[in-house]
Tab-separated table of C-alpha atoms in Angstrom:
chain	number	residue	atom	x	y	z
A	73	MET	CA	-1.604	-19.622	2.884
A	74	ASN	CA	0.208	-16.202	1.334
A	75	GLN	CA	1.808	-15.947	-1.851
A	76	THR	CA	4.815	-13.684	-2.524
A	77	VAL	CA	6.030	-11.392	-5.395
A	78	ALA	CA	9.827	-10.651	-6.005
A	79	ALA	CA	11.145	-7.053	-6.011
A	80	ALA	CA	13.207	-5.912	-8.746
A	81	ASN	CA	16.334	-6.642	-6.006
A	82	GLY	CA	14.609	-10.455	-5.569
A	83	VAL	CA	13.113	-9.590	-2.020
A	84	ASP	CA	9.991	-11.611	-1.632
A	85	ILE	CA	7.011	-9.275	-0.781
A	86	PRO	CA	3.839	-10.768	0.754
A	87	GLN	CA	1.064	-10.304	-1.883
A	88	LEU	CA	-1.796	-9.743	0.717
A	89	GLY	CA	-1.000	-7.183	3.546
A	90	PHE	CA	-2.801	-5.286	6.101
A	91	GLY	CA	-3.675	-1.845	5.898
A	92	LEU	CA	-3.588	0.391	8.677
A	93	TYR	CA	-4.917	3.616	7.462
A	94	LYS	CA	-7.620	5.439	10.008
A	95	ILE	CA	-7.036	2.629	12.335
A	96	LYS	CA	-6.150	4.641	15.264
A	97	ASP	CA	-4.159	3.601	18.136
A	98	GLY	CA	-5.840	2.402	21.177
A	99	GLY	CA	-7.743	-0.582	22.006
A	100	THR	CA	-9.292	-1.230	18.753
A	101	PHE	CA	-6.067	-1.223	17.055
A	102	GLU	CA	-4.633	-3.468	19.173
A	103	ARG	CA	-7.126	-6.047	18.995
A	104	THR	CA	-7.626	-5.539	15.013
A	105	VAL	CA	-3.725	-6.025	14.495
A	106	GLU	CA	-3.742	-9.070	17.214
A	107	GLU	CA	-6.446	-10.752	15.273
A	108	ALA	CA	-4.998	-10.193	11.953
A	109	ILE	CA	-1.827	-11.628	13.318
A	110	ARG	CA	-3.806	-14.504	14.673
A	111	MET	CA	-5.243	-15.124	10.941
A	112	GLY	CA	-1.779	-15.467	9.378
A	113	TYR	CA	-1.363	-11.669	8.328
A	114	ARG	CA	2.479	-10.618	8.466
A	115	HIS	CA	2.599	-7.853	6.122
A	116	PHE	CA	1.567	-4.598	7.716
A	117	ASP	CA	1.381	-1.325	5.950
A	118	THR	CA	1.449	1.859	8.158
A	119	ALA	CA	2.954	5.550	7.684
A	120	LYS	CA	3.749	8.415	9.693
A	121	ILE	CA	0.827	10.600	9.170
A	122	TYR	CA	-1.576	7.357	10.233
A	123	GLY	CA	-0.196	8.052	13.857
A	124	ASN	CA	-0.217	4.506	14.852
A	125	GLU	CA	3.360	3.385	14.025
A	126	ALA	CA	4.553	3.210	17.714
A	127	ALA	CA	0.771	0.930	18.472
A	128	LEU	CA	2.144	-1.494	15.743
A	129	GLY	CA	5.539	-1.843	17.039
A	130	ARG	CA	4.052	-2.844	20.352
A	131	VAL	CA	1.724	-5.271	19.177
A	132	ILE	CA	4.407	-6.966	17.069
A	133	GLN	CA	6.917	-6.981	19.824
A	134	ASN	CA	4.229	-8.533	22.337
A	135	SER	CA	3.214	-11.119	19.682
A	136	GLY	CA	5.955	-13.546	20.301
A	137	ILE	CA	6.829	-14.111	16.905
A	138	PRO	CA	10.524	-13.120	15.502
A	139	ARG	CA	10.821	-9.787	13.967
A	140	GLU	CA	12.307	-11.250	10.855
A	141	GLU	CA	8.732	-13.095	10.017
A	142	PHE	CA	6.971	-9.811	9.656
A	143	PHE	CA	7.187	-7.526	6.487
A	144	ILE	CA	6.721	-3.924	7.587
A	145	THR	CA	6.151	-1.097	5.651
A	146	SER	CA	6.130	2.592	6.504
A	147	LYS	CA	6.198	6.193	4.618
A	148	VAL	CA	7.818	9.414	4.934
A	149	TRP	CA	5.384	12.082	4.989
A	150	THR	CA	5.569	15.205	2.838
A	151	THR	CA	6.779	17.606	5.336
A	152	ASP	CA	9.951	15.369	5.857
A	153	LEU	CA	10.957	15.338	2.197
A	154	GLY	CA	14.543	16.076	1.513
A	155	TYR	CA	17.969	14.595	2.040
A	156	ARG	CA	18.416	15.186	6.183
A	157	ALA	CA	14.763	15.338	6.833
A	158	THR	CA	14.158	12.103	5.191
A	159	LYS	CA	16.875	10.298	7.225
A	160	LYS	CA	15.877	11.704	10.389
A	161	ALA	CA	12.150	10.798	9.603
A	162	PHE	CA	13.314	7.043	9.224
A	163	GLU	CA	15.047	6.896	12.365
A	164	GLN	CA	12.134	8.129	14.086
A	165	THR	CA	9.832	5.754	12.182
A	166	CYS	CA	12.414	2.992	13.405
A	167	GLN	CA	12.466	4.247	17.108
A	168	LYS	CA	8.157	4.255	17.112
A	169	LEU	CA	8.255	0.939	15.518
A	170	ASN	CA	11.139	-0.235	18.036
A	171	VAL	CA	13.203	-1.909	14.732
A	172	THR	CA	16.350	-1.734	13.548
A	173	TYR	CA	15.211	-1.987	9.938
A	174	LEU	CA	12.288	-1.581	7.715
A	175	ASP	CA	11.193	-4.318	5.024
A	176	MET	CA	9.821	-1.272	2.952
A	177	TYR	CA	9.948	2.346	3.179
A	178	LEU	CA	8.171	4.730	0.536
A	179	ILE	CA	7.679	8.189	-0.419
A	180	HIS	CA	4.046	9.019	0.401
A	181	PHE	CA	3.899	11.513	-2.251
A	182	ALA	CA	5.526	13.387	-4.823
A	183	GLY	CA	5.800	16.575	-2.929
A	184	PRO	CA	8.922	19.099	-2.951
A	185	GLN	CA	12.266	17.577	-2.532
A	186	TYR	CA	11.084	13.989	-3.340
A	187	VAL	CA	14.474	13.496	-5.381
A	188	ASN	CA	16.487	14.706	-2.339
A	189	ALA	CA	14.385	12.172	-0.135
A	190	TRP	CA	15.225	9.227	-2.769
A	191	LYS	CA	18.917	10.147	-2.344
A	192	ALA	CA	18.520	9.579	1.470
A	193	MET	CA	16.543	6.185	0.962
A	194	GLU	CA	19.269	4.937	-1.572
A	195	GLU	CA	21.679	5.451	1.038
A	196	LEU	CA	19.633	3.653	3.627
A	197	TYR	CA	19.219	1.206	1.530
A	198	ASP	CA	22.763	0.529	0.627
A	199	ALA	CA	23.384	0.302	4.310
A	200	GLY	CA	20.805	-2.233	4.916
A	201	LYS	CA	18.589	-0.162	6.766
A	202	ILE	CA	15.820	-0.913	4.332
A	203	LYS	CA	14.935	-3.957	1.968
A	204	VAL	CA	12.850	-2.224	-0.293
A	205	ILE	CA	12.546	1.349	-1.326
A	206	GLY	CA	9.601	2.481	-3.075
A	207	VAL	CA	6.974	5.583	-3.812
A	208	ALA	CA	3.513	5.922	-3.480
A	209	ASN	CA	0.665	7.782	-5.609
A	210	PHE	CA	3.611	8.904	-8.166
A	211	GLU	CA	2.338	9.507	-11.839
A	212	ILE	CA	4.374	8.303	-14.923
A	213	ARG	CA	5.815	11.871	-14.997
A	214	HIS	CA	6.711	11.338	-11.388
A	215	LEU	CA	8.479	7.914	-11.821
A	216	GLU	CA	10.344	9.269	-15.464
A	217	HIS	CA	11.583	12.069	-13.590
A	218	LEU	CA	13.121	10.203	-10.482
A	219	LYS	CA	14.546	7.600	-13.061
A	220	LYS	CA	16.663	10.438	-14.463
A	221	HIS	CA	17.802	11.383	-10.839
A	222	SER	CA	18.353	8.272	-9.190
A	223	ARG	CA	21.149	5.390	-8.940
A	224	ILE	CA	18.266	2.764	-8.058
A	225	SER	CA	14.709	2.545	-9.436
A	226	PRO	CA	11.894	2.822	-7.230
A	227	MET	CA	10.993	-1.048	-6.823
A	228	VAL	CA	7.367	-0.507	-5.846
A	229	ASN	CA	4.320	2.177	-6.328
A	230	GLN	CA	1.326	2.072	-3.940
A	231	ILE	CA	-1.647	3.641	-5.804
A	232	GLU	CA	-5.199	3.848	-5.622
A	233	THR	CA	-6.525	0.790	-7.656
A	234	HIS	CA	-9.930	-0.589	-7.538
A	235	PRO	CA	-11.956	-2.009	-10.564
A	236	GLU	CA	-13.441	1.268	-11.244
A	237	PHE	CA	-10.127	2.617	-11.578
A	238	PRO	CA	-7.869	-0.043	-12.479
A	239	GLN	CA	-4.890	2.174	-13.645
A	240	HIS	CA	-4.354	0.165	-16.710
A	241	GLU	CA	-1.668	2.495	-18.127
A	242	LEU	CA	0.378	3.013	-14.877
A	243	HIS	CA	0.208	-0.446	-14.451
A	244	ASP	CA	1.608	-1.466	-17.846
A	245	TYR	CA	4.189	1.259	-17.394
A	246	MET	CA	5.335	-0.420	-14.208
A	247	VAL	CA	5.680	-4.044	-15.490
A	248	ARG	CA	7.755	-2.889	-18.218
A	249	HIS	CA	10.060	-1.141	-15.759
A	250	ARG	CA	9.939	-3.583	-12.917
A	251	ILE	CA	8.324	-1.643	-10.543
A	252	LEU	CA	6.074	-3.706	-8.628
A	253	HIS	CA	2.044	-2.487	-8.423
A	254	GLU	CA	0.589	-2.031	-4.699
A	255	ALA	CA	-3.207	-1.330	-4.490
A	256	TRP	CA	-4.436	0.769	-1.617
A	257	GLY	CA	-7.928	0.851	-1.400
A	258	PRO	CA	-8.090	-2.164	-3.479
A	259	LEU	CA	-11.870	-2.623	-2.252
A	260	GLY	CA	-12.843	0.973	-3.411
A	261	GLN	CA	-12.679	2.126	0.094
A	262	GLY	CA	-15.817	0.193	0.807
A	263	SER	CA	-18.074	1.365	-1.748
A	264	LYS	CA	-21.559	0.161	-1.141
A	265	ALA	CA	-22.148	0.593	-5.236
A	266	LEU	CA	-19.145	-1.350	-6.270
A	267	LEU	CA	-19.656	-4.279	-3.681
A	268	GLU	CA	-23.020	-4.732	-4.818
A	269	HIS	CA	-22.481	-4.207	-8.546
A	270	PRO	CA	-24.645	-6.736	-10.557
A	271	GLU	CA	-21.597	-8.336	-12.551
A	272	LEU	CA	-19.467	-8.706	-9.714
A	273	VAL	CA	-22.272	-10.406	-7.696
A	274	ALA	CA	-22.591	-12.813	-10.512
A	275	ILE	CA	-19.029	-13.940	-10.452
A	276	ALA	CA	-19.002	-13.994	-6.762
A	277	LEU	CA	-22.170	-16.419	-6.585
A	278	CYS	CA	-20.371	-18.456	-9.282
A	279	HIS	CA	-17.545	-19.170	-7.044
A	280	GLN	CA	-19.496	-19.046	-3.858
A	281	LYS	CA	-17.153	-16.129	-2.527
A	282	SER	CA	-18.065	-12.813	-1.661
A	283	VAL	CA	-17.840	-9.726	-4.065
A	284	ALA	CA	-14.661	-8.641	-1.872
A	285	GLN	CA	-13.037	-11.838	-2.264
A	286	VAL	CA	-13.686	-11.639	-5.969
A	287	ILE	CA	-12.083	-8.329	-6.413
A	288	LEU	CA	-8.934	-9.079	-4.386
A	289	ARG	CA	-8.549	-12.108	-6.345
A	290	TRP	CA	-8.760	-9.838	-9.379
A	291	HIS	CA	-5.991	-7.923	-8.352
A	292	LEU	CA	-3.740	-10.902	-7.047
A	293	GLN	CA	-4.206	-12.091	-10.836
A	294	ARG	CA	-2.784	-9.048	-12.219
A	295	GLY	CA	0.072	-9.603	-10.035
A	296	ILE	CA	-0.627	-6.608	-7.683
A	297	ILE	CA	0.045	-6.496	-4.059
A	298	VAL	CA	-3.051	-5.533	-2.021
A	299	ILE	CA	-3.601	-4.229	1.599
A	300	PRO	CA	-7.204	-4.277	2.432
A	301	LYS	CA	-7.960	-2.981	6.076
A	302	SER	CA	-10.695	-4.010	8.304
A	303	SER	CA	-11.435	-3.951	12.057
A	304	ASN	CA	-14.196	-6.780	11.487
A	305	PRO	CA	-12.728	-10.428	12.448
A	306	GLN	CA	-15.102	-11.890	10.042
A	307	ARG	CA	-13.697	-9.574	7.179
A	308	ILE	CA	-9.973	-10.115	8.389
A	309	LYS	CA	-10.603	-13.682	7.851
A	310	GLU	CA	-12.422	-13.354	4.697
A	311	ASN	CA	-9.876	-11.130	3.090
A	312	LYS	CA	-7.327	-13.805	3.822
A	313	GLU	CA	-9.269	-16.561	1.683
A	314	THR	CA	-8.486	-15.476	-1.614
A	315	PHE	CA	-5.798	-18.043	-2.589
A	316	ASP	CA	-8.065	-21.121	-3.178
A	317	PHE	CA	-10.150	-19.999	-6.001
A	318	GLU	CA	-9.277	-18.587	-9.524
A	319	LEU	CA	-10.983	-16.295	-11.915
A	320	ASN	CA	-11.005	-17.263	-15.707
A	321	GLU	CA	-10.106	-15.105	-18.644
A	322	LYS	CA	-13.631	-13.926	-19.485
A	323	GLU	CA	-14.328	-13.099	-15.658
A	324	MET	CA	-11.091	-11.228	-15.766
A	325	GLU	CA	-12.362	-9.395	-18.528
A	326	GLN	CA	-15.492	-8.526	-17.310
A	327	ILE	CA	-13.779	-6.804	-14.365
A	328	ARG	CA	-11.557	-5.128	-16.766
A	329	ARG	CA	-14.698	-3.500	-18.425
A	330	LEU	CA	-15.845	-1.741	-15.154
A	331	ASP	CA	-13.354	0.998	-15.536
A	332	THR	CA	-14.597	4.115	-15.214
A	333	GLY	CA	-11.601	6.243	-15.187
A	334	LYS	CA	-13.199	7.858	-11.742
A	335	ARG	CA	-10.878	7.857	-8.630
A	336	TYR	CA	-12.440	7.728	-5.343
A	337	SER	CA	-9.906	9.793	-3.748
A	338	VAL	CA	-8.209	13.041	-4.959
A	339	SER	CA	-5.513	13.089	-7.927
A	340	PRO	CA	-1.979	13.164	-6.463
A	341	ASN	CA	-1.220	15.732	-9.323
A	342	GLY	CA	-1.045	19.188	-7.747
A	343	TYR	CA	-2.135	17.633	-4.495
A	344	MET	CA	-0.146	20.069	-2.456
A	345	VAL	CA	-2.657	22.678	-3.342
A	346	ASN	CA	-5.676	20.708	-2.701
A	347	PRO	CA	-7.463	22.043	0.547
A	348	PHE	CA	-8.114	18.262	1.795
A	349	TYR	CA	-3.925	17.865	1.914
A	350	ILE	CA	-3.534	21.283	3.622
A	351	ASN	CA	-5.738	20.507	6.165
A	352	LEU	CA	-4.388	17.116	6.629
A	353	MET	CA	-0.992	18.342	7.105
A	354	LYS	CA	-2.277	20.977	9.366
A	355	LEU	CA	-3.910	18.460	11.802
A	356	PHE	CA	-0.979	16.401	11.718
A	357	ILE	CA	1.525	19.078	12.770
A	358	ARG	CA	-0.875	20.149	15.613
A	359	SER	CA	-1.112	16.515	16.731
A	360	HIS	CA	2.338	16.018	16.864
C-alpha cells in the first residue's frame, strides 16, 4: 500500500519513495533497487551528481513493469544551471535513464543561474517532458525570489527534514503557497542517537513498530513526501510498512518537541563557498 499527495497541478506523487543517494552503480545497486521494486516501491529519487541514473534506468527497464507505473525524480546539478545548460543536462539525464520524460525534475541547490535554469524547466514542463517541476534545498528567500521571476511556481521543495530539524517555518510557508514538502534524510541519516531517543522508543513500543517506522509515520501525517534509503532488505520492507497505524495528537506533539534546530548536514545558505560542496564538485567533474 502507498498513498499519494497531489501537486499544485493535480499530478499524484507517491508519498513514500526510495532514495538513491550514495548507492553506487554496481551489483549492490541493482540488487537493492530490484528488491525495492519487488516490495512495491515505484517512486525513485536520483540525481546527476549521484552517478546512478543509468543504473536505475537499466533496472527499471529490466523489471518488466511499464514505465508509466514508475515515478522517477532526478535533479539538475549546480554546474549545469542556466537556460541552455539545464536543457542539455535534462536531455542527458533522460538518455541515461532511457526515458522520454521525467515525472519530477528538481534544481538541486539554489546556485548561480537558478532563475534561468527554472525558465528552461518551465519550457520542458510546457512541452510535457516533465510532469512536476520543483527545487531542493531552497530556503524561503530563494522561493520568494523565484516566485518573482517565474511563470510557474515550484511544486515541490526537497529539504533536510527529521524530528530534530522539522523545518516548521519553511513547512508552514510551503503549505501556504501550495509547495509540497519532500524530506531527504527523513530518518536523520541513520543517526544512532535519534533512532535510540527514549521518547521515540516509547512511542514505537506502544504501536509495536520500530522507531524508524514511527518517524516515517510522523512525516506522512504532516503531509510530507519521504524518500528513505537502505540496501538492507529487512529495512526496505520495514520502511514500506508505515500505512497500517497512526500516531495520535499527543504523540505528534511529543515528536514536534524534539526540535533542536540542528541540521545534520550543511546549510544550503552560502553552500557555494563551503569546502564540502567545492570538493564534491571537483570529484564529480574528475569522475565524468
